[in-house]
Amino acid sequence: MKFQELVARADTALSALMPTGTLTLVTAIDPKLAYPRNLIKVLLQLSPADVLLEDASTRNQLLLMLTPKEASALASRLSGQFRKSAYDFLTECKFKRISEKAVLFDFFELNVPHEDVLEQPLASVCVTPRFGLFAHQARALRKVELLLNIEPHRALLHMPTGSGKTRTAMNIVANYLRSREKGVVVWLAHSEELCEQAADEFTKAWNALGIRSVSLTRYWGAYDADLRDIEDGVVIAGLKKAYSRLRTDDHQIRSLCAKNPLVVMDEAHQAIAPTYQLIINQLMRPQSDARLLGLSATPGRTWNDPEADRELSAFFAGRKVSLQVDGFDNPVAYLISHGYLAEPKFVEIESSADLSLSQDEQRRIKESFELPETVLERLAVDEQRNLLVVHHAEQLLKRHQRVILFAASVQQSDILAAVLSARGLWAASITSKSPNGRAESIAAFKDNEDRPKILCNFGVLTTGFDAPQTSAALIARPTLSLVLYSQMVGRAMRGTEAGGNSHCEILTVVDTRLPGFKSVVEAFANWEDVWKESDE
């Protein structure tokens, strides 16, 4: 039978099923509500069917309203034989067993209610932060903050790719803003990808760590703002835009200087380039309270120019803070052993491409310690070298799902992608000359499609690009810059703890007349003679 039919039998006894005083209050508000059909609605609103049947007092009142036939039927379902009257049997039943409750509720065409289990909180639990740091990152943070508070308020944070450099820096930024009623942070980066990455990371950091609302100003590419209006917050500025504005309206940059900002230079090895050094010097007045933090995975400009490295060291007052981990001489080895970086396999592919250098090219290499574009362009069109690259790219795609190829020129990147596509492989080219469709190609490369894919590029994926599933890199772009080489290697070295892989493969085309690098561990260990490690 339906439960509502039973309740309707209560008639004048309905008030006894309600909390004391309910009928008096209902009648005073609206006398029409005292009619039985309305009182049933009020009753079931106050005490749903499961509540009335769970309470022994109201349940017994309702059971006594059953007809003798109905009472016997229910009692028989509960127990095949009963010696007492059906009414006595029913009213004495406690209905504690799940089976008894199931019979009772089924008799009235009701579903057995699910009991809410309230778990008692444990006496001690672990509370995980939303933007926390590992112990080695926190140790580096404390050292950096100590140095920034001591004149000349400059330091460089040296952390290898994949070790949480940006997250550590954003914790420093958050601490800086929290320690002041108002504060300004200027974050400088050379590419739009790096700028957007920094903006996203600060948003996540401040959402978790912030204590007040602050402004986040995008100042790169098409984004524009009046920097003079900024009083409290973070400015993410592209170096190209900042330099352009400095040349046309230096009051904008000078207005930030007056706020004694914390200046963060991403990819800090570029800080001593004349144009970028000018921007930083404009932001930091002599004897001011402004602070300068450099960030780099490889704190040097070259592999064989100690003078340039000494200049960079001097710019940051010779203060470098590196990751220090007990039991490991090199932090890269620690990061690999704990899954933060993938275990790399380095393979050198020798190329006998003609690299006869003109006197002018030799002079430019000696002066800049980088290969002139004319040399890169000659290598990019060398037929035998390109055949070698295509062959090894195809072999990598048999072993890996996601591969990044670093080409020697825009033209080579486009040609290699076209050839690989024509041979039935998924390949795309990303260069500074291909802004249209770049986002779509990167998104397709990052998706979870179970198909090997290779992304060819020149000059745009060394920094600010994150595709953790990438497990191989083919470096066909020769360089004398240890910084650039390490950045290229780093694109494929995300470990399992960072959503990447346990192992990765790095193929480097070695043009026999040019130096090459075999290990990112060796790369990380360079320049120690021109920096003072902080042990405070």
mmCIF file of C-alpha atoms in Angstrom, residues 70-412:
data_model
loop_
_atom_site.group_PDB
_atom_site.id
_atom_site.type_symbol
_atom_site.label_atom_id
_atom_site.label_comp_id
_atom_site.label_asym_id
_atom_site.label_seq_id
_atom_site.Cartn_x
_atom_site.Cartn_y
_atom_site.Cartn_z
ATOM 1 C CA GLU A 70 -2.811 -5.315 6.533
ATOM 2 C CA ALA A 71 -1.151 -5.751 9.933
ATOM 3 C CA SER A 72 -1.113 -9.546 9.528
ATOM 4 C CA ALA A 73 0.297 -9.253 6.027
ATOM 5 C CA LEU A 74 3.169 -7.040 7.195
ATOM 6 C CA ALA A 75 3.854 -9.215 10.253
ATOM 7 C CA SER A 76 3.929 -12.333 8.060
ATOM 8 C CA ARG A 77 6.522 -10.749 5.779
ATOM 9 C CA LEU A 78 8.675 -9.957 8.806
ATOM 10 C CA SER A 79 8.235 -13.376 10.439
ATOM 11 C CA GLY A 80 6.564 -16.434 9.059
ATOM 12 C CA GLN A 81 5.061 -17.217 12.470
ATOM 13 C CA PHE A 82 4.160 -14.946 15.392
ATOM 14 C CA ARG A 83 2.270 -15.922 18.545
ATOM 15 C CA LYS A 84 1.094 -12.474 19.606
ATOM 16 C CA SER A 85 -1.384 -10.312 17.791
ATOM 17 C CA ALA A 86 -0.046 -8.733 14.646
ATOM 18 C CA TYR A 87 -0.307 -5.265 16.236
ATOM 19 C CA ASP A 88 1.691 -6.301 19.309
ATOM 20 C CA PHE A 89 4.299 -7.968 17.124
ATOM 21 C CA LEU A 90 4.694 -4.880 14.932
ATOM 22 C CA THR A 91 4.873 -2.346 17.765
ATOM 23 C CA GLU A 92 7.437 -4.433 19.636
ATOM 24 C CA CYS A 93 9.648 -4.827 16.575
ATOM 25 C CA LYS A 94 12.674 -2.480 16.752
ATOM 26 C CA PHE A 95 13.345 -2.480 12.984
ATOM 27 C CA LYS A 96 17.086 -2.247 13.631
ATOM 28 C CA ARG A 97 18.085 -4.877 11.105
ATOM 29 C CA ILE A 98 18.539 -3.818 7.521
ATOM 30 C CA SER A 99 16.349 -6.729 6.381
ATOM 31 C CA GLU A 100 13.485 -5.584 8.645
ATOM 32 C CA LYS A 101 13.732 -2.016 7.407
ATOM 33 C CA ALA A 102 13.707 -3.233 3.823
ATOM 34 C CA VAL A 103 10.446 -5.184 4.419
ATOM 35 C CA LEU A 104 8.795 -2.235 6.205
ATOM 36 C CA PHE A 105 9.666 0.340 3.534
ATOM 37 C CA ASP A 106 8.817 -2.032 0.690
ATOM 38 C CA PHE A 107 5.388 -2.667 2.246
ATOM 39 C CA PHE A 108 4.630 1.062 1.973
ATOM 40 C CA GLU A 109 6.200 1.269 -1.525
ATOM 41 C CA LEU A 110 9.112 3.374 -0.286
ATOM 42 C CA ASN A 111 12.834 3.175 -0.933
ATOM 43 C CA VAL A 112 15.057 2.397 2.014
ATOM 44 C CA PRO A 113 16.955 5.608 2.821
ATOM 45 C CA HIS A 114 20.722 5.566 2.584
ATOM 46 C CA GLU A 115 22.253 6.516 5.861
ATOM 47 C CA ASP A 116 24.776 9.348 5.689
ATOM 48 C CA VAL A 117 27.963 8.067 7.232
ATOM 49 C CA LEU A 118 29.723 10.912 8.976
ATOM 50 C CA GLU A 119 33.374 10.010 9.159
ATOM 51 C CA GLN A 120 35.130 11.191 12.260
ATOM 52 C CA PRO A 121 38.120 13.374 11.311
ATOM 53 C CA LEU A 122 41.480 11.867 12.168
ATOM 54 C CA ALA A 123 43.371 13.434 15.052
ATOM 55 C CA SER A 124 46.283 14.203 12.733
ATOM 56 C CA VAL A 125 46.210 14.652 8.952
ATOM 57 C CA CYS A 126 48.572 15.933 6.267
ATOM 58 C CA VAL A 127 47.432 19.201 4.652
ATOM 59 C CA THR A 128 48.948 19.638 1.172
ATOM 60 C CA PRO A 129 49.554 23.177 -0.139
ATOM 61 C CA ARG A 130 48.186 24.084 -3.568
ATOM 62 C CA PHE A 131 51.386 25.888 -4.570
ATOM 63 C CA GLY A 132 53.990 24.260 -2.371
ATOM 64 C CA LEU A 133 57.680 23.600 -2.860
ATOM 65 C CA PHE A 134 59.883 20.571 -2.437
ATOM 66 C CA ALA A 135 62.529 20.788 0.272
ATOM 67 C CA HIS A 136 65.358 21.561 -2.171
ATOM 68 C CA GLN A 137 63.286 24.329 -3.772
ATOM 69 C CA ALA A 138 62.381 25.851 -0.400
ATOM 70 C CA ARG A 139 66.054 25.808 0.614
ATOM 71 C CA ALA A 140 66.975 27.726 -2.551
ATOM 72 C CA LEU A 141 64.141 30.208 -1.922
ATOM 73 C CA ARG A 142 65.400 31.039 1.566
ATOM 74 C CA LYS A 143 68.941 31.643 0.291
ATOM 75 C CA VAL A 144 67.722 33.908 -2.513
ATOM 76 C CA GLU A 145 65.555 35.982 -0.177
ATOM 77 C CA LEU A 146 68.481 36.410 2.216
ATOM 78 C CA LEU A 147 70.734 37.689 -0.579
ATOM 79 C CA LEU A 148 68.090 40.015 -1.995
ATOM 80 C CA ASN A 149 67.789 41.708 1.389
ATOM 81 C CA ILE A 150 71.532 42.438 1.479
ATOM 82 C CA GLU A 151 73.108 45.154 -0.678
ATOM 83 C CA PRO A 152 73.443 45.309 -3.642
ATOM 84 C CA HIS A 153 70.130 43.364 -3.566
ATOM 85 C CA ARG A 154 71.023 41.109 -6.504
ATOM 86 C CA ALA A 155 71.152 37.332 -6.972
ATOM 87 C CA LEU A 156 70.785 34.676 -9.647
ATOM 88 C CA LEU A 157 68.757 31.502 -9.094
ATOM 89 C CA HIS A 158 70.314 28.610 -10.989
ATOM 90 C CA MET A 159 67.979 25.634 -11.421
ATOM 91 C CA PRO A 160 68.040 23.135 -14.300
ATOM 92 C CA THR A 161 65.140 22.698 -16.682
ATOM 93 C CA GLY A 162 62.304 20.736 -15.103
ATOM 94 C CA SER A 163 63.287 21.432 -11.490
ATOM 95 C CA GLY A 164 60.562 24.017 -10.758
ATOM 96 C CA LYS A 165 62.491 27.236 -11.361
ATOM 97 C CA THR A 166 59.425 29.303 -12.244
ATOM 98 C CA ARG A 167 57.366 27.934 -9.338
ATOM 99 C CA THR A 168 60.171 28.695 -6.896
ATOM 100 C CA ALA A 169 60.493 32.215 -8.303
ATOM 101 C CA MET A 170 56.739 32.817 -8.026
ATOM 102 C CA ASN A 171 56.896 31.881 -4.346
ATOM 103 C CA ILE A 172 59.600 34.538 -3.966
ATOM 104 C CA VAL A 173 57.372 37.044 -5.782
ATOM 105 C CA ALA A 174 54.396 36.174 -3.560
ATOM 106 C CA ASN A 175 56.506 36.533 -0.401
ATOM 107 C CA TYR A 176 57.739 39.928 -1.629
ATOM 108 C CA LEU A 177 54.197 41.220 -2.215
ATOM 109 C CA ARG A 178 52.877 39.785 1.053
ATOM 110 C CA SER A 179 55.614 41.483 3.071
ATOM 111 C CA ARG A 180 54.525 44.958 1.925
ATOM 112 C CA GLU A 181 51.350 46.988 2.065
ATOM 113 C CA LYS A 182 51.995 47.814 -1.586
ATOM 114 C CA GLY A 183 54.623 46.403 -3.900
ATOM 115 C CA VAL A 184 55.516 46.249 -7.574
ATOM 116 C CA VAL A 185 57.174 43.318 -9.339
ATOM 117 C CA VAL A 186 58.454 43.634 -12.911
ATOM 118 C CA TRP A 187 58.944 40.255 -14.614
ATOM 119 C CA LEU A 188 61.021 40.518 -17.823
ATOM 120 C CA ALA A 189 61.068 37.838 -20.528
ATOM 121 C CA HIS A 190 62.193 37.867 -24.140
ATOM 122 C CA SER A 191 59.392 35.882 -25.828
ATOM 123 C CA GLU A 192 55.610 36.049 -25.802
ATOM 124 C CA GLU A 193 55.455 32.363 -24.851
ATOM 125 C CA LEU A 194 57.563 33.005 -21.749
ATOM 126 C CA CYS A 195 55.486 36.064 -20.842
ATOM 127 C CA GLU A 196 52.192 34.175 -21.035
ATOM 128 C CA GLN A 197 53.685 31.287 -19.081
ATOM 129 C CA ALA A 198 54.712 33.715 -16.317
ATOM 130 C CA ALA A 199 51.266 35.355 -16.233
ATOM 131 C CA ASP A 200 49.549 31.977 -15.872
ATOM 132 C CA GLU A 201 51.966 30.854 -13.169
ATOM 133 C CA PHE A 202 51.553 34.062 -11.142
ATOM 134 C CA THR A 203 47.773 33.729 -11.295
ATOM 135 C CA LYS A 204 47.987 30.202 -9.875
ATOM 136 C CA ALA A 205 50.527 31.278 -7.260
ATOM 137 C CA TRP A 206 48.627 34.332 -5.992
ATOM 138 C CA ASN A 207 45.304 32.480 -5.940
ATOM 139 C CA ALA A 208 46.914 30.095 -3.444
ATOM 140 C CA LEU A 209 49.303 32.417 -1.595
ATOM 141 C CA GLY A 210 47.902 35.929 -1.900
ATOM 142 C CA ILE A 211 46.563 38.047 0.972
ATOM 143 C CA ARG A 212 44.939 40.844 -1.051
ATOM 144 C CA SER A 213 43.870 41.685 -4.586
ATOM 145 C CA VAL A 214 46.698 42.949 -6.809
ATOM 146 C CA SER A 215 46.935 43.878 -10.464
ATOM 147 C CA LEU A 216 48.436 41.637 -13.140
ATOM 148 C CA THR A 217 49.505 43.697 -16.157
ATOM 149 C CA ARG A 218 50.365 42.094 -19.497
ATOM 150 C CA TYR A 219 52.872 44.260 -21.339
ATOM 151 C CA TRP A 220 54.062 42.496 -24.456
ATOM 152 C CA GLY A 221 53.062 42.149 -28.107
ATOM 153 C CA ALA A 222 49.650 43.735 -28.681
ATOM 154 C CA TYR A 223 49.046 44.239 -24.941
ATOM 155 C CA ASP A 224 49.484 47.790 -23.692
ATOM 156 C CA ALA A 225 49.010 49.681 -20.440
ATOM 157 C CA ASP A 226 49.942 52.949 -18.747
ATOM 158 C CA LEU A 227 52.703 51.791 -16.416
ATOM 159 C CA ARG A 228 52.421 55.007 -14.397
ATOM 160 C CA ASP A 229 49.095 53.791 -12.981
ATOM 161 C CA ILE A 230 50.561 50.664 -11.386
ATOM 162 C CA GLU A 231 50.809 50.869 -7.601
ATOM 163 C CA ASP A 232 50.469 47.313 -6.368
ATOM 164 C CA GLY A 233 50.938 44.191 -8.456
ATOM 165 C CA VAL A 234 52.936 42.426 -11.137
ATOM 166 C CA VAL A 235 53.922 43.633 -14.598
ATOM 167 C CA ILE A 236 54.868 40.900 -17.069
ATOM 168 C CA ALA A 237 56.875 42.769 -19.702
ATOM 169 C CA GLY A 238 58.315 41.611 -22.993
ATOM 170 C CA LEU A 239 61.865 42.900 -23.389
ATOM 171 C CA LYS A 240 61.277 43.976 -26.981
ATOM 172 C CA LYS A 241 58.247 46.074 -26.045
ATOM 173 C CA ALA A 242 59.947 47.502 -22.952
ATOM 174 C CA TYR A 243 62.974 48.604 -24.987
ATOM 175 C CA SER A 244 60.771 50.114 -27.687
ATOM 176 C CA ARG A 245 58.789 52.066 -25.068
ATOM 177 C CA LEU A 246 61.980 53.158 -23.340
ATOM 178 C CA ARG A 247 63.187 54.732 -26.589
ATOM 179 C CA THR A 248 59.924 56.612 -27.241
ATOM 180 C CA ASP A 249 58.596 57.356 -23.740
ATOM 181 C CA ASP A 250 61.086 56.683 -20.962
ATOM 182 C CA HIS A 251 58.680 58.154 -18.361
ATOM 183 C CA GLN A 252 56.728 54.895 -18.467
ATOM 184 C CA ILE A 253 59.688 52.765 -17.371
ATOM 185 C CA ARG A 254 61.005 55.424 -14.997
ATOM 186 C CA SER A 255 57.629 55.465 -13.224
ATOM 187 C CA LEU A 256 58.228 51.841 -12.221
ATOM 188 C CA CYS A 257 61.724 52.694 -11.021
ATOM 189 C CA ALA A 258 60.199 55.086 -8.473
ATOM 190 C CA LYS A 259 58.303 52.156 -6.913
ATOM 191 C CA ASN A 260 61.580 50.345 -5.976
ATOM 192 C CA PRO A 261 60.383 47.156 -7.668
ATOM 193 C CA LEU A 262 61.513 43.575 -7.477
ATOM 194 C CA VAL A 263 62.817 42.993 -11.007
ATOM 195 C CA VAL A 264 62.846 39.377 -12.192
ATOM 196 C CA MET A 265 64.864 38.611 -15.317
ATOM 197 C CA ASP A 266 63.814 35.309 -16.856
ATOM 198 C CA GLU A 267 66.510 33.549 -18.904
ATOM 199 C CA ALA A 268 68.997 35.773 -17.055
ATOM 200 C CA HIS A 269 71.939 34.948 -19.315
ATOM 201 C CA GLN A 270 70.528 37.654 -21.610
ATOM 202 C CA ALA A 271 70.703 40.334 -18.915
ATOM 203 C CA ILE A 272 74.050 41.800 -20.054
ATOM 204 C CA ALA A 273 72.956 42.313 -23.663
ATOM 205 C CA PRO A 274 73.275 46.109 -24.061
ATOM 206 C CA THR A 275 69.600 46.748 -24.824
ATOM 207 C CA TYR A 276 68.325 44.550 -21.979
ATOM 208 C CA GLN A 277 70.905 45.870 -19.523
ATOM 209 C CA LEU A 278 69.636 49.362 -20.297
ATOM 210 C CA ILE A 279 66.084 48.361 -19.317
ATOM 211 C CA ILE A 280 67.212 46.818 -16.037
ATOM 212 C CA ASN A 281 69.378 49.798 -15.154
ATOM 213 C CA GLN A 282 66.412 52.106 -15.757
ATOM 214 C CA LEU A 283 64.310 50.055 -13.354
ATOM 215 C CA MET A 284 66.938 49.973 -10.608
ATOM 216 C CA ARG A 285 68.208 53.307 -9.321
ATOM 217 C CA PRO A 286 71.612 53.344 -7.559
ATOM 218 C CA GLN A 287 71.322 53.111 -3.777
ATOM 219 C CA SER A 288 67.621 52.305 -4.092
ATOM 220 C CA ASP A 289 65.736 49.518 -2.353
ATOM 221 C CA ALA A 290 64.976 47.817 -5.689
ATOM 222 C CA ARG A 291 65.924 44.158 -6.060
ATOM 223 C CA LEU A 292 67.109 42.101 -9.038
ATOM 224 C CA LEU A 293 66.539 38.359 -9.329
ATOM 225 C CA GLY A 294 67.889 36.483 -12.323
ATOM 226 C CA LEU A 295 66.515 33.082 -13.330
ATOM 227 C CA SER A 296 68.386 30.605 -15.476
ATOM 228 C CA ALA A 297 68.782 26.899 -16.068
ATOM 229 C CA THR A 298 72.321 27.593 -17.289
ATOM 230 C CA PRO A 299 73.831 30.790 -15.831
ATOM 231 C CA GLY A 300 76.275 31.642 -18.598
ATOM 232 C CA ARG A 301 76.234 33.028 -22.102
ATOM 233 C CA THR A 302 78.709 30.690 -23.786
ATOM 234 C CA TRP A 303 80.731 27.578 -23.174
ATOM 235 C CA ASN A 304 84.121 29.014 -24.013
ATOM 236 C CA ASP A 305 84.054 32.748 -23.225
ATOM 237 C CA PRO A 306 85.032 33.213 -19.561
ATOM 238 C CA GLU A 307 85.078 36.997 -19.954
ATOM 239 C CA ALA A 308 81.385 37.112 -20.940
ATOM 240 C CA ASP A 309 80.553 34.791 -18.060
ATOM 241 C CA ARG A 310 82.503 36.977 -15.644
ATOM 242 C CA GLU A 311 80.541 39.993 -16.871
ATOM 243 C CA LEU A 312 77.260 38.179 -16.228
ATOM 244 C CA SER A 313 78.480 37.109 -12.801
ATOM 245 C CA ALA A 314 79.450 40.685 -11.940
ATOM 246 C CA PHE A 315 76.039 41.964 -13.046
ATOM 247 C CA PHE A 316 74.444 39.763 -10.375
ATOM 248 C CA ALA A 317 77.157 40.608 -7.820
ATOM 249 C CA GLY A 318 78.670 37.146 -8.205
ATOM 250 C CA ARG A 319 75.786 35.688 -6.197
ATOM 251 C CA LYS A 320 74.423 32.423 -7.515
ATOM 252 C CA VAL A 321 72.075 30.130 -5.627
ATOM 253 C CA SER A 322 71.918 26.561 -6.945
ATOM 254 C CA LEU A 323 69.966 23.534 -5.853
ATOM 255 C CA GLN A 324 71.774 21.656 -3.124
ATOM 256 C CA VAL A 325 70.675 18.150 -2.226
ATOM 257 C CA ASP A 326 72.213 16.038 0.511
ATOM 258 C CA GLY A 327 73.970 12.977 -0.860
ATOM 259 C CA PHE A 328 74.283 14.332 -4.415
ATOM 260 C CA ASP A 329 77.204 16.330 -5.798
ATOM 261 C CA ASN A 330 75.131 17.407 -8.783
ATOM 262 C CA PRO A 331 71.449 18.397 -8.558
ATOM 263 C CA VAL A 332 70.741 17.088 -12.052
ATOM 264 C CA ALA A 333 71.700 13.591 -10.927
ATOM 265 C CA TYR A 334 69.292 13.951 -7.984
ATOM 266 C CA LEU A 335 66.458 15.205 -10.208
ATOM 267 C CA ILE A 336 66.932 12.256 -12.562
ATOM 268 C CA SER A 337 67.103 9.655 -9.793
ATOM 269 C CA HIS A 338 63.878 10.965 -8.238
ATOM 270 C CA GLY A 339 61.934 11.192 -11.505
ATOM 271 C CA TYR A 340 61.815 14.981 -11.882
ATOM 272 C CA LEU A 341 63.942 14.712 -15.020
ATOM 273 C CA ALA A 342 64.055 11.843 -17.507
ATOM 274 C CA GLU A 343 67.196 9.707 -17.746
ATOM 275 C CA PRO A 344 68.783 10.929 -20.998
ATOM 276 C CA LYS A 345 70.508 8.852 -23.639
ATOM 277 C CA PHE A 346 72.803 11.078 -25.701
ATOM 278 C CA VAL A 347 73.654 10.001 -29.245
ATOM 279 C CA GLU A 348 75.982 11.899 -31.546
ATOM 280 C CA ILE A 349 75.400 11.746 -35.305
ATOM 281 C CA GLU A 350 78.485 12.827 -37.208
ATOM 282 C CA SER A 351 78.000 14.935 -40.316
ATOM 283 C CA SER A 352 80.693 15.659 -42.861
ATOM 284 C CA ALA A 353 78.908 18.712 -44.300
ATOM 285 C CA ASP A 354 81.201 21.319 -45.830
ATOM 286 C CA LEU A 355 81.833 23.953 -43.193
ATOM 287 C CA SER A 356 84.593 25.925 -44.826
ATOM 288 C CA LEU A 357 84.435 29.242 -43.020
ATOM 289 C CA SER A 358 85.272 32.561 -44.586
ATOM 290 C CA GLN A 359 87.621 34.920 -42.773
ATOM 291 C CA ASP A 360 84.683 37.163 -41.931
ATOM 292 C CA GLU A 361 82.748 34.222 -40.458
ATOM 293 C CA GLN A 362 85.761 33.166 -38.414
ATOM 294 C CA ARG A 363 86.102 36.723 -37.117
ATOM 295 C CA ARG A 364 82.421 36.916 -36.163
ATOM 296 C CA ILE A 365 82.609 33.580 -34.339
ATOM 297 C CA LYS A 366 85.639 34.803 -32.419
ATOM 298 C CA GLU A 367 83.856 38.022 -31.435
ATOM 299 C CA SER A 368 80.394 36.667 -30.608
ATOM 300 C CA PHE A 369 81.030 32.975 -29.868
ATOM 301 C CA GLU A 370 77.990 32.085 -31.938
ATOM 302 C CA LEU A 371 77.579 30.757 -35.455
ATOM 303 C CA PRO A 372 76.665 33.369 -38.090
ATOM 304 C CA GLU A 373 73.382 32.889 -39.947
ATOM 305 C CA THR A 374 75.318 32.372 -43.172
ATOM 306 C CA VAL A 375 76.888 29.215 -41.722
ATOM 307 C CA LEU A 376 73.536 27.913 -40.447
ATOM 308 C CA GLU A 377 71.899 28.577 -43.805
ATOM 309 C CA ARG A 378 74.614 26.630 -45.660
ATOM 310 C CA LEU A 379 74.168 23.683 -43.336
ATOM 311 C CA ALA A 380 70.387 23.882 -43.701
ATOM 312 C CA VAL A 381 70.514 23.283 -47.454
ATOM 313 C CA ASP A 382 73.227 20.626 -47.439
ATOM 314 C CA GLU A 383 71.599 17.649 -49.165
ATOM 315 C CA GLN A 384 73.515 14.835 -47.461
ATOM 316 C CA ARG A 385 73.054 16.424 -44.040
ATOM 317 C CA ASN A 386 69.293 16.741 -44.586
ATOM 318 C CA LEU A 387 69.041 13.106 -45.704
ATOM 319 C CA LEU A 388 70.835 12.166 -42.488
ATOM 320 C CA VAL A 389 68.379 14.218 -40.402
ATOM 321 C CA VAL A 390 65.310 12.769 -42.143
ATOM 322 C CA HIS A 391 66.591 9.223 -41.659
ATOM 323 C CA HIS A 392 67.147 9.662 -37.933
ATOM 324 C CA ALA A 393 63.851 11.516 -37.502
ATOM 325 C CA GLU A 394 62.009 8.556 -38.989
ATOM 326 C CA GLN A 395 63.911 6.139 -36.749
ATOM 327 C CA LEU A 396 63.012 8.201 -33.656
ATOM 328 C CA LEU A 397 59.330 8.131 -34.608
ATOM 329 C CA LYS A 398 59.461 4.336 -34.514
ATOM 330 C CA ARG A 399 60.561 4.492 -30.867
ATOM 331 C CA HIS A 400 58.796 7.606 -29.551
ATOM 332 C CA GLN A 401 55.329 9.154 -29.671
ATOM 333 C CA ARG A 402 56.425 12.817 -29.472
ATOM 334 C CA VAL A 403 59.665 14.191 -30.945
ATOM 335 C CA ILE A 404 60.948 17.763 -31.258
ATOM 336 C CA LEU A 405 63.376 18.602 -34.060
ATOM 337 C CA PHE A 406 65.522 21.746 -33.845
ATOM 338 C CA ALA A 407 66.429 22.899 -37.348
ATOM 339 C CA ALA A 408 69.253 25.180 -38.480
ATOM 340 C CA SER A 409 66.970 27.661 -40.267
ATOM 341 C CA VAL A 410 63.343 28.526 -40.956
ATOM 342 C CA GLN A 411 63.666 27.056 -44.452
ATOM 343 C CA GLN A 412 65.098 23.770 -43.178
#
